[in-house]
N, CA, C and O of each residue as an XYZ file, in Angstrom:
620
protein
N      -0.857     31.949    -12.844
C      -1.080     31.887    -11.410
C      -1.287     30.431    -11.001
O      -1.878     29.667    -11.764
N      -0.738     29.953     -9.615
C      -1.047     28.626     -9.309
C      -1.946     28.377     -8.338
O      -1.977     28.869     -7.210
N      -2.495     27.787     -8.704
C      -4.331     27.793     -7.639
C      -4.159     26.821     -6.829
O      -3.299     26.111     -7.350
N      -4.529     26.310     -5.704
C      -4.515     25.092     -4.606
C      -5.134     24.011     -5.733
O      -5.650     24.524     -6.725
N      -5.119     22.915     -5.665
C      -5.596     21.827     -6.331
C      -7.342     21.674     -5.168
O      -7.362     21.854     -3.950
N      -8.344     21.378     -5.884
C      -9.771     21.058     -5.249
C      -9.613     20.135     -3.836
O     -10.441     20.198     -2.928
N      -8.442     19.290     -3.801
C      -8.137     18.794     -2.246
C      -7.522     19.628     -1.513
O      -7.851     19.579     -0.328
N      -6.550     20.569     -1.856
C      -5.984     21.199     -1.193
C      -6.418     21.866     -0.635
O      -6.365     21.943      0.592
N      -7.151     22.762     -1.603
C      -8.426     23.909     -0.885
C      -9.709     23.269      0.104
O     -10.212     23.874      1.051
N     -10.111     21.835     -0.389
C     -11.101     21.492      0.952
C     -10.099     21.046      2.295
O     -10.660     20.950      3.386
N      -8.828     20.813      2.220
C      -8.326     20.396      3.417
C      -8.182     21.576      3.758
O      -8.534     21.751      4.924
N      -7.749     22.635      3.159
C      -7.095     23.951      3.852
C      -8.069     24.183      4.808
O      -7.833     24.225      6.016
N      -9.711     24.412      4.042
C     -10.825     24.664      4.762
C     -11.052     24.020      6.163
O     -11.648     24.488      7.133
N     -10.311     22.613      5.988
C     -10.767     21.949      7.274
C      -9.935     22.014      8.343
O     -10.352     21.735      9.467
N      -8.177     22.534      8.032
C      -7.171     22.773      9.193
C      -7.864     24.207      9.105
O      -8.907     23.607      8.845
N      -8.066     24.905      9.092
C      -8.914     26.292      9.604
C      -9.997     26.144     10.286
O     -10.235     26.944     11.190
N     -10.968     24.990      9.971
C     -11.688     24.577     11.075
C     -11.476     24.343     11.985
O     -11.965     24.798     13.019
N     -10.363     23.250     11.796
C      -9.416     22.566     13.371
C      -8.960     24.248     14.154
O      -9.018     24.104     15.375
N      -8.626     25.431     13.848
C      -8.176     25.723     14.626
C      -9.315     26.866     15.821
O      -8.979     27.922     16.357
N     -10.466     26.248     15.899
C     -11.872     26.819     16.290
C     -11.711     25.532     17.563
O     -11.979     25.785     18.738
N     -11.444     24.758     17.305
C     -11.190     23.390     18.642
C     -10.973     23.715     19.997
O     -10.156     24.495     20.485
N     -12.103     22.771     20.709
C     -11.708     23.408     22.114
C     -11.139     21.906     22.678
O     -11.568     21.422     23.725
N     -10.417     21.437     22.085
C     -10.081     20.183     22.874
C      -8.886     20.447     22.739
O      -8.417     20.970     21.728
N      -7.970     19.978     24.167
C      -6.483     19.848     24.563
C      -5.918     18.605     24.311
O      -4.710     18.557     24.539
N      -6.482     17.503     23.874
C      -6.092     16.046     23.140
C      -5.281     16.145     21.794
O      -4.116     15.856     21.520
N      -6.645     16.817     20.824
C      -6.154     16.449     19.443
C      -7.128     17.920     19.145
O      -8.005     18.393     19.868
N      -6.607     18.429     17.797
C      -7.219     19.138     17.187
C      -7.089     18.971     15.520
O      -6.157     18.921     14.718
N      -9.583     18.872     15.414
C      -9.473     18.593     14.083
C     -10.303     18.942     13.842
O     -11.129     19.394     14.635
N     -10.418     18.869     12.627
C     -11.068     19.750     11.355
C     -11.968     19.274     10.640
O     -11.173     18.442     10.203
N     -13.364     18.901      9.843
C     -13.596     18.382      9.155
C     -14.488     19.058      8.165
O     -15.437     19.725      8.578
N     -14.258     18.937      6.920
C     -15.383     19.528      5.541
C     -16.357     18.816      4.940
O     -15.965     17.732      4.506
N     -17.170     18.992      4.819
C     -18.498     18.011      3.871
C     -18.602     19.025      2.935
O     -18.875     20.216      3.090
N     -18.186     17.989      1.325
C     -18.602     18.900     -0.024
C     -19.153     18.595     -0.852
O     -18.444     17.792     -1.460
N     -20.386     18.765     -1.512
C     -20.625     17.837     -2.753
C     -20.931     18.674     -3.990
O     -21.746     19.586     -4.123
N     -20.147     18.182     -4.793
C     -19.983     19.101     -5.958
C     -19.630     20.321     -6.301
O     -19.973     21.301     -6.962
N     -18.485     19.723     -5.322
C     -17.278     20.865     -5.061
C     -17.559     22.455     -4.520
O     -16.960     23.508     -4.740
N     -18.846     22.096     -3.649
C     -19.150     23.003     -2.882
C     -18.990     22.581     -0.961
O     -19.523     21.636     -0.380
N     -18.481     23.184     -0.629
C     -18.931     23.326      0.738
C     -19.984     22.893      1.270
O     -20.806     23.364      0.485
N     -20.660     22.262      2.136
C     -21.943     22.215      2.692
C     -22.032     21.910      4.090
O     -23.069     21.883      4.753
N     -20.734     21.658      4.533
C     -20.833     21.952      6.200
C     -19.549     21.486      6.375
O     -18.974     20.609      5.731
N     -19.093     22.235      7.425
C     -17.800     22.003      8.553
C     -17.769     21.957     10.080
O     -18.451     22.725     10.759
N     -17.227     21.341     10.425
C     -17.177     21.335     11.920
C     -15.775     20.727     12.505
O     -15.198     19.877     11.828
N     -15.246     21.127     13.687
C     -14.460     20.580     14.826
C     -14.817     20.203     16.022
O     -15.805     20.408     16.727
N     -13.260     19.265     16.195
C     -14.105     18.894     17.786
C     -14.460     19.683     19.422
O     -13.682     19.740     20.375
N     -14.897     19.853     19.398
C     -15.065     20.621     21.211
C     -16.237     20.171     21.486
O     -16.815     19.214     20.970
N     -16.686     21.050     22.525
C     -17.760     20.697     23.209
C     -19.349     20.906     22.739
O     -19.569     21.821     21.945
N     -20.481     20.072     23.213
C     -21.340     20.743     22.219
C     -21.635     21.883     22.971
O     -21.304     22.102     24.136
N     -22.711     23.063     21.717
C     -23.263     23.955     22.119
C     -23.218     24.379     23.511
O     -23.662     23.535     24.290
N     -22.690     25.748     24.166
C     -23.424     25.868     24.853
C     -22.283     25.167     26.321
O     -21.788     25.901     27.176
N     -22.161     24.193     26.287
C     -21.413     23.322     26.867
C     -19.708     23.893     27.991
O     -19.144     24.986     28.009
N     -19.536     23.223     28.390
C     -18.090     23.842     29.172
C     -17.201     23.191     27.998
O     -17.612     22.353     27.195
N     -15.853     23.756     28.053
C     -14.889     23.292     27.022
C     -13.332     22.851     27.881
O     -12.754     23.182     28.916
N     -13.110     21.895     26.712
C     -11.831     21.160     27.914
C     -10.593     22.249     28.319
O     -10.060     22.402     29.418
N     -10.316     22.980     26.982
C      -9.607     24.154     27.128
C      -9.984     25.217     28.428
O      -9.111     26.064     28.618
N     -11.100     25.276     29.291
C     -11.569     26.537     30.182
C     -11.535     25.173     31.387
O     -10.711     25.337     32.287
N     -12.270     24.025     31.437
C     -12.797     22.992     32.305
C     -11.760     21.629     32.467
O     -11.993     20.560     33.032
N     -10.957     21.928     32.001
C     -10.572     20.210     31.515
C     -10.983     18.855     30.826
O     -12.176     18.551     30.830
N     -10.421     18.351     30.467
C     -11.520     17.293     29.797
C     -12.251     16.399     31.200
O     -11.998     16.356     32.404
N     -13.174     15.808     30.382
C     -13.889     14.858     31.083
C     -13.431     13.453     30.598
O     -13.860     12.932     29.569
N     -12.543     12.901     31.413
C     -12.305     11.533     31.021
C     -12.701      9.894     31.702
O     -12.374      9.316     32.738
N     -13.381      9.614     30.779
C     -14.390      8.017     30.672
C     -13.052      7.187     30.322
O     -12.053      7.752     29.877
N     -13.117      5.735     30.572
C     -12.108      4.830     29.658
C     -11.586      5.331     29.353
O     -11.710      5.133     28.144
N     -10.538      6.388     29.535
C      -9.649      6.829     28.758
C     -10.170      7.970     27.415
O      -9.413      8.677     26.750
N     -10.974      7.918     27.350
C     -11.710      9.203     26.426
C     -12.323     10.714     26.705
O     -12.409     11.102     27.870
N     -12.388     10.843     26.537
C     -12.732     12.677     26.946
C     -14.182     12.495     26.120
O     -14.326     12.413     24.901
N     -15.100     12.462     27.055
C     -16.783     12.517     26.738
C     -16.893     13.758     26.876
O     -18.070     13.966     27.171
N     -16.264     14.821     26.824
C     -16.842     16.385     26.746
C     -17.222     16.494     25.248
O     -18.348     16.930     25.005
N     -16.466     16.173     24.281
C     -15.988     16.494     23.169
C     -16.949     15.507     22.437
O     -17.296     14.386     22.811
N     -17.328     16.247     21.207
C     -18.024     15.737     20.069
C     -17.242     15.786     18.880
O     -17.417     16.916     18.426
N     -16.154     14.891     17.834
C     -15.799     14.443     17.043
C     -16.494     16.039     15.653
O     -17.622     16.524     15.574
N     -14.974     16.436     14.675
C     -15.413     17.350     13.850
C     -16.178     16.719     13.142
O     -17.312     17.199     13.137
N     -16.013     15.639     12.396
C     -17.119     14.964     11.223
C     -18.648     14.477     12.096
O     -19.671     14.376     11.419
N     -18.697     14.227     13.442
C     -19.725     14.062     13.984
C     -20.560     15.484     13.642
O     -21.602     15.481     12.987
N     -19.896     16.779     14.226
C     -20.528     17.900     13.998
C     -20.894     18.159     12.561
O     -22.002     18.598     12.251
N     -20.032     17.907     11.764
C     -20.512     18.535     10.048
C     -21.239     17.845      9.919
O     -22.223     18.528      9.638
N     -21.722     16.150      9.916
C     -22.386     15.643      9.805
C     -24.019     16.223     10.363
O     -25.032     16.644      9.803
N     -23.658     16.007     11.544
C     -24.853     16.807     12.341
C     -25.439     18.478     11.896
O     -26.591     18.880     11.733
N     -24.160     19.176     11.794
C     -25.289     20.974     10.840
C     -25.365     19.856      9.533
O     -26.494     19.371      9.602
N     -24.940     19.505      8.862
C     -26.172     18.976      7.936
C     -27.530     18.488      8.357
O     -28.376     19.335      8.069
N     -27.968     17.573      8.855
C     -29.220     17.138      9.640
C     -29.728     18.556     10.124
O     -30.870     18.748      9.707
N     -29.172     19.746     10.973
C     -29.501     20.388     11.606
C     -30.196     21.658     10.228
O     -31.076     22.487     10.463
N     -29.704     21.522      9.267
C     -29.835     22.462      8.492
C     -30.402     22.084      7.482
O     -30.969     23.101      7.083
N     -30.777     20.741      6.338
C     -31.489     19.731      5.981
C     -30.648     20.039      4.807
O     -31.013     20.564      3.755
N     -29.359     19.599      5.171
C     -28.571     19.392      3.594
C     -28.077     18.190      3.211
O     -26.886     18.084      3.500
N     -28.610     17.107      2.591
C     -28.132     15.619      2.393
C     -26.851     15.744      2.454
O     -26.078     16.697      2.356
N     -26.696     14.130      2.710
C     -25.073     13.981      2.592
C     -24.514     12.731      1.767
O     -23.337     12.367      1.760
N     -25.768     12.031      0.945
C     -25.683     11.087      0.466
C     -24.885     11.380     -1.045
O     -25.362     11.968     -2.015
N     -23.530     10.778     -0.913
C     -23.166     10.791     -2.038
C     -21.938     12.015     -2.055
O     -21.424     12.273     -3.144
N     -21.517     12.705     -0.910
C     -20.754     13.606     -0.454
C     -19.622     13.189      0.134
O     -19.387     12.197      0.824
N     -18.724     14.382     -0.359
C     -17.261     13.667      0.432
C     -16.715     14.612      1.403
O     -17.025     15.803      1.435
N     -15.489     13.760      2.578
C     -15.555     14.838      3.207
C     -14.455     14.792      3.635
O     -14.109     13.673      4.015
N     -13.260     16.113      3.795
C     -12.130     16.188      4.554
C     -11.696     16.412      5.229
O     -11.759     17.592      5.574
N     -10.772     15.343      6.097
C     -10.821     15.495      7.790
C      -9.050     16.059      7.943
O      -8.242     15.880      7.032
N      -8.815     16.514      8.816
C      -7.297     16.618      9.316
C      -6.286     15.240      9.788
O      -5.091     14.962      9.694
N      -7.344     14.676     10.261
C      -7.123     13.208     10.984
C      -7.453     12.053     10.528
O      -8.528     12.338     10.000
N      -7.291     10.884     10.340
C      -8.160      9.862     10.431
C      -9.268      9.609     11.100
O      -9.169      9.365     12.303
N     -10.485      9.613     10.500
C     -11.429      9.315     11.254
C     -11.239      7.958     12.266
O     -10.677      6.909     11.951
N     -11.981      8.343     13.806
C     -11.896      7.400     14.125
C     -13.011      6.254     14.040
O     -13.892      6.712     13.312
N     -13.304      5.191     14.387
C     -14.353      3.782     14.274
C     -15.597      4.629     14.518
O     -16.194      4.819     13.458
N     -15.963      4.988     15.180
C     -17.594      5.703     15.671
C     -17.896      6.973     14.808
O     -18.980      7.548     14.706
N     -16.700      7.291     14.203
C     -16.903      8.332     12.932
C     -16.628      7.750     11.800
O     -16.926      8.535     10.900
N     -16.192      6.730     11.364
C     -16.443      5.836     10.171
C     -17.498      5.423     10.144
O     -18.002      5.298      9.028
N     -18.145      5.105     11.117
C     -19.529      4.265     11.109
C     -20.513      5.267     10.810
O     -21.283      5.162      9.856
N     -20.499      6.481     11.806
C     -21.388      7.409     10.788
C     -21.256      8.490      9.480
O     -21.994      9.436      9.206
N     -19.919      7.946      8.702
C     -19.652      8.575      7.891
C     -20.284      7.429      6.835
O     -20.797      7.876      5.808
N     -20.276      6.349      6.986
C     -20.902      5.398      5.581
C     -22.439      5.640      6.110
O     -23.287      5.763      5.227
N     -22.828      5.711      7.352
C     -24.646      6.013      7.230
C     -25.529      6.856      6.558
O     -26.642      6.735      6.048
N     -24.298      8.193      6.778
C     -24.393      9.341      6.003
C     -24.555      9.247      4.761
O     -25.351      9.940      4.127
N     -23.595      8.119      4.137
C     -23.848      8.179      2.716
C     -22.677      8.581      1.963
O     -22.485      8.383      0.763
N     -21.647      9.370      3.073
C     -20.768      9.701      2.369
C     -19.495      8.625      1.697
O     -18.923      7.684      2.247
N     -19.379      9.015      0.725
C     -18.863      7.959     -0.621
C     -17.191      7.953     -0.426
O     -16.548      6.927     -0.647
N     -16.663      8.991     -0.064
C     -15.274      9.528     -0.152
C     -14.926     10.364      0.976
O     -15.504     11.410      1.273
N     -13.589      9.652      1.813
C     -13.216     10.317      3.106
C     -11.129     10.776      2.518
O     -10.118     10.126      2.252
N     -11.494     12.102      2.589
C      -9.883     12.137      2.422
C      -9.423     12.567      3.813
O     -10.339     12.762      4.612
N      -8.295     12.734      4.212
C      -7.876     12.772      5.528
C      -6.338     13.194      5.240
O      -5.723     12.896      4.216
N      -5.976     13.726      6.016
C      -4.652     14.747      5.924
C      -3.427     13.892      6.425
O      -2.511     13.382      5.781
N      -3.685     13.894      7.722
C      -2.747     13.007      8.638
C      -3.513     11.253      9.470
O      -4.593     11.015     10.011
N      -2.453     10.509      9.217
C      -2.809      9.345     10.354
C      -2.773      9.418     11.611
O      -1.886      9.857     12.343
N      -4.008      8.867     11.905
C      -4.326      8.601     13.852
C      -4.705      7.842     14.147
O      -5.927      7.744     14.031
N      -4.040      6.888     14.666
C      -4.987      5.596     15.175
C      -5.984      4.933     14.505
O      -7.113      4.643     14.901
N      -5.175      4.609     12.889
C      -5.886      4.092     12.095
C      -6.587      2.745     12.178
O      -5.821      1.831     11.871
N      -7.864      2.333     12.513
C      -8.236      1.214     13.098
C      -8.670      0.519     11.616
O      -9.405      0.819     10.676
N      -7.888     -0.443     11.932
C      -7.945     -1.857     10.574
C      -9.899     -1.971     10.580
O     -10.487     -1.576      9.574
N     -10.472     -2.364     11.427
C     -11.791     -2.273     11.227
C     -12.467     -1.508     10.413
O     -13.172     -1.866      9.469
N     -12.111      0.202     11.018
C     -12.801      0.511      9.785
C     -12.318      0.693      8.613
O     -13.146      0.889      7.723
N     -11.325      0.690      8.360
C     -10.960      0.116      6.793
C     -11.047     -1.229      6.359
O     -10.358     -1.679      5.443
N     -12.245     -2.158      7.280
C     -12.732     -3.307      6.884
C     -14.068     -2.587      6.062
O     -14.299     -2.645      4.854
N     -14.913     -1.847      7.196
C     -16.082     -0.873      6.707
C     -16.223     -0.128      5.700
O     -17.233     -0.059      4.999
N     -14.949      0.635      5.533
C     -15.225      1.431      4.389
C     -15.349      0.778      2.480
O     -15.976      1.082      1.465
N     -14.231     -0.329      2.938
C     -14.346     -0.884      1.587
C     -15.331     -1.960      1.549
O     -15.457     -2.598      0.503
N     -16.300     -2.333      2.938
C     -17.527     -3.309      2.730
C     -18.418     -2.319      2.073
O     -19.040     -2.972      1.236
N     -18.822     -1.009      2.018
C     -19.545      0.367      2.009
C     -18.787      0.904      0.935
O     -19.175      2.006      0.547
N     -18.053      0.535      0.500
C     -17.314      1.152     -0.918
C     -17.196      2.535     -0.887
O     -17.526      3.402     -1.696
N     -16.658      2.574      0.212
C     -16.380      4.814      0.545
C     -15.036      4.781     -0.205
O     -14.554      3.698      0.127
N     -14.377      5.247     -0.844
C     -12.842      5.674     -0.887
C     -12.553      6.597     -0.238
O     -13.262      7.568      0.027
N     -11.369      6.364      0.118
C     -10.781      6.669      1.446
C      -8.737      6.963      0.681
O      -7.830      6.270      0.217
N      -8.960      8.147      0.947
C      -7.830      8.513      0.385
C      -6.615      9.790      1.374
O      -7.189     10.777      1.836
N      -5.482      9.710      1.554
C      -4.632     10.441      2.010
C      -3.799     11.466      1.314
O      -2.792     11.205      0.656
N      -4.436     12.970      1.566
C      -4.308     13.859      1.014
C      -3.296     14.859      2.042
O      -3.817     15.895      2.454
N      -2.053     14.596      2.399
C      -0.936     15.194      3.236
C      -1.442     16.615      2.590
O      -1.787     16.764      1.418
N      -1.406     17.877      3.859
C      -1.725     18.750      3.219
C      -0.848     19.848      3.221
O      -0.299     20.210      4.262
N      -0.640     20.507      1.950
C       0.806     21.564      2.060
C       0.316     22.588      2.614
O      -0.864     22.693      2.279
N       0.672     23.483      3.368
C       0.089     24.666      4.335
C       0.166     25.875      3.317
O       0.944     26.771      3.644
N      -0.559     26.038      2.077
C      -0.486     27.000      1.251
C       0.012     28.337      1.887
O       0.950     28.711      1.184
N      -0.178     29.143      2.812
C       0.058     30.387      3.391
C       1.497     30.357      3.671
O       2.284     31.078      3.056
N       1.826     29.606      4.510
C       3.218     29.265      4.719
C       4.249     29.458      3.124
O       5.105     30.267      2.766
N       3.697     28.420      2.586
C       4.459     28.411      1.015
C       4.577     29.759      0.547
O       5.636     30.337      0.300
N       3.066     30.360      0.408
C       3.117     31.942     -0.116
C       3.983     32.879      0.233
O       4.407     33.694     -0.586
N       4.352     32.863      1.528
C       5.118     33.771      2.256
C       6.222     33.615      2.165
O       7.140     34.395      1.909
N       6.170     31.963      2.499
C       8.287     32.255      1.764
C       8.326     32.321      0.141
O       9.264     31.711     -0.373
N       7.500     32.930     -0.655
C       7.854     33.379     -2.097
C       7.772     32.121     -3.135
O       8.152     32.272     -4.296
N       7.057     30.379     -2.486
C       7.245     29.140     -2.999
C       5.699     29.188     -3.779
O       5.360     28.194     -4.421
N       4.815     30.333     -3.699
C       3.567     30.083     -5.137
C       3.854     31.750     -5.751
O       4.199     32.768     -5.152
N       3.569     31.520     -7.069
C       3.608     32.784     -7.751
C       2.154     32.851     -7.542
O       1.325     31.971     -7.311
N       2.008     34.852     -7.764
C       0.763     34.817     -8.072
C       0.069     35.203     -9.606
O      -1.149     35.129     -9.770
């Protein structure tokens, strides 16, 4: 039998997150795991509680949609919210994190950012990550279900 490889299966986890998103911009996904467990996920929409750009429209600042809270902002945050460290944890996004989620992804502690697809990859923080010695790696992700169905994994 052929099993997803340990990236495959945390990205899968995190485009299944992405698809919980209430934002009409971008939709993404993000996983926090350490030791090859799970320990929080989140996407971007609105917080708690909140109107969503999908029902309201976005709210746009400078060009940004301030409705929306960033997926690795949220996983980050149910960790804090739930008291599960993150020091020393890695985590997989759909997207490139952007600068204000790099910055709190090395505060966090987290060591290792894999990421699926490029977005507006800002040279800065790949000044940050390797001042913070995170590895930072691109893990394109194969849509296992898809494959299954057209008959491309045995079981």
């Amino acid at each position: 039998m052929k099993r997803l490889s340990w990236d495959q299966y945390f990205m899968a986890q995190s485009h299944l997150l992405a698809s919980r998103s209430t934002c009409t911009r971008l939709v993404v996904g993000a996983t926090i795991v350490r030791d090859k467990r799970i320990i929080a996920g989140g996407y971007n929409g609105s917080i708690a509680g909140g109107p969503h750009c999908t029902d309201e429209g976005c709210y746009i600042v400078d060009g940004h949609c301030v409705r929306t809270i960033h997926a690795e902002m949220n996983a980050i945050l149910q960790c804090a919210k739930f008291g599960e460290p993150t020091d020393g944890a890695e985590i997989y996004v759909t997207h490139y994190p952007c600068i204000q989620c790099c910055k709190a992804i090395i505060q966090a502690g987290i060591k290792s950012v894999y990421f699926a697809k490029d977005y507006k990859n800002d040279p800065y923080a790949e000044e940050l990550y390797k001042a913070a010695k995170v590895n930072v790696k691109k893990v394109p992700f194969d849509n296992f279900f898809e494959l299954k169905m057209m008959g491309n994994v045995t079981q």
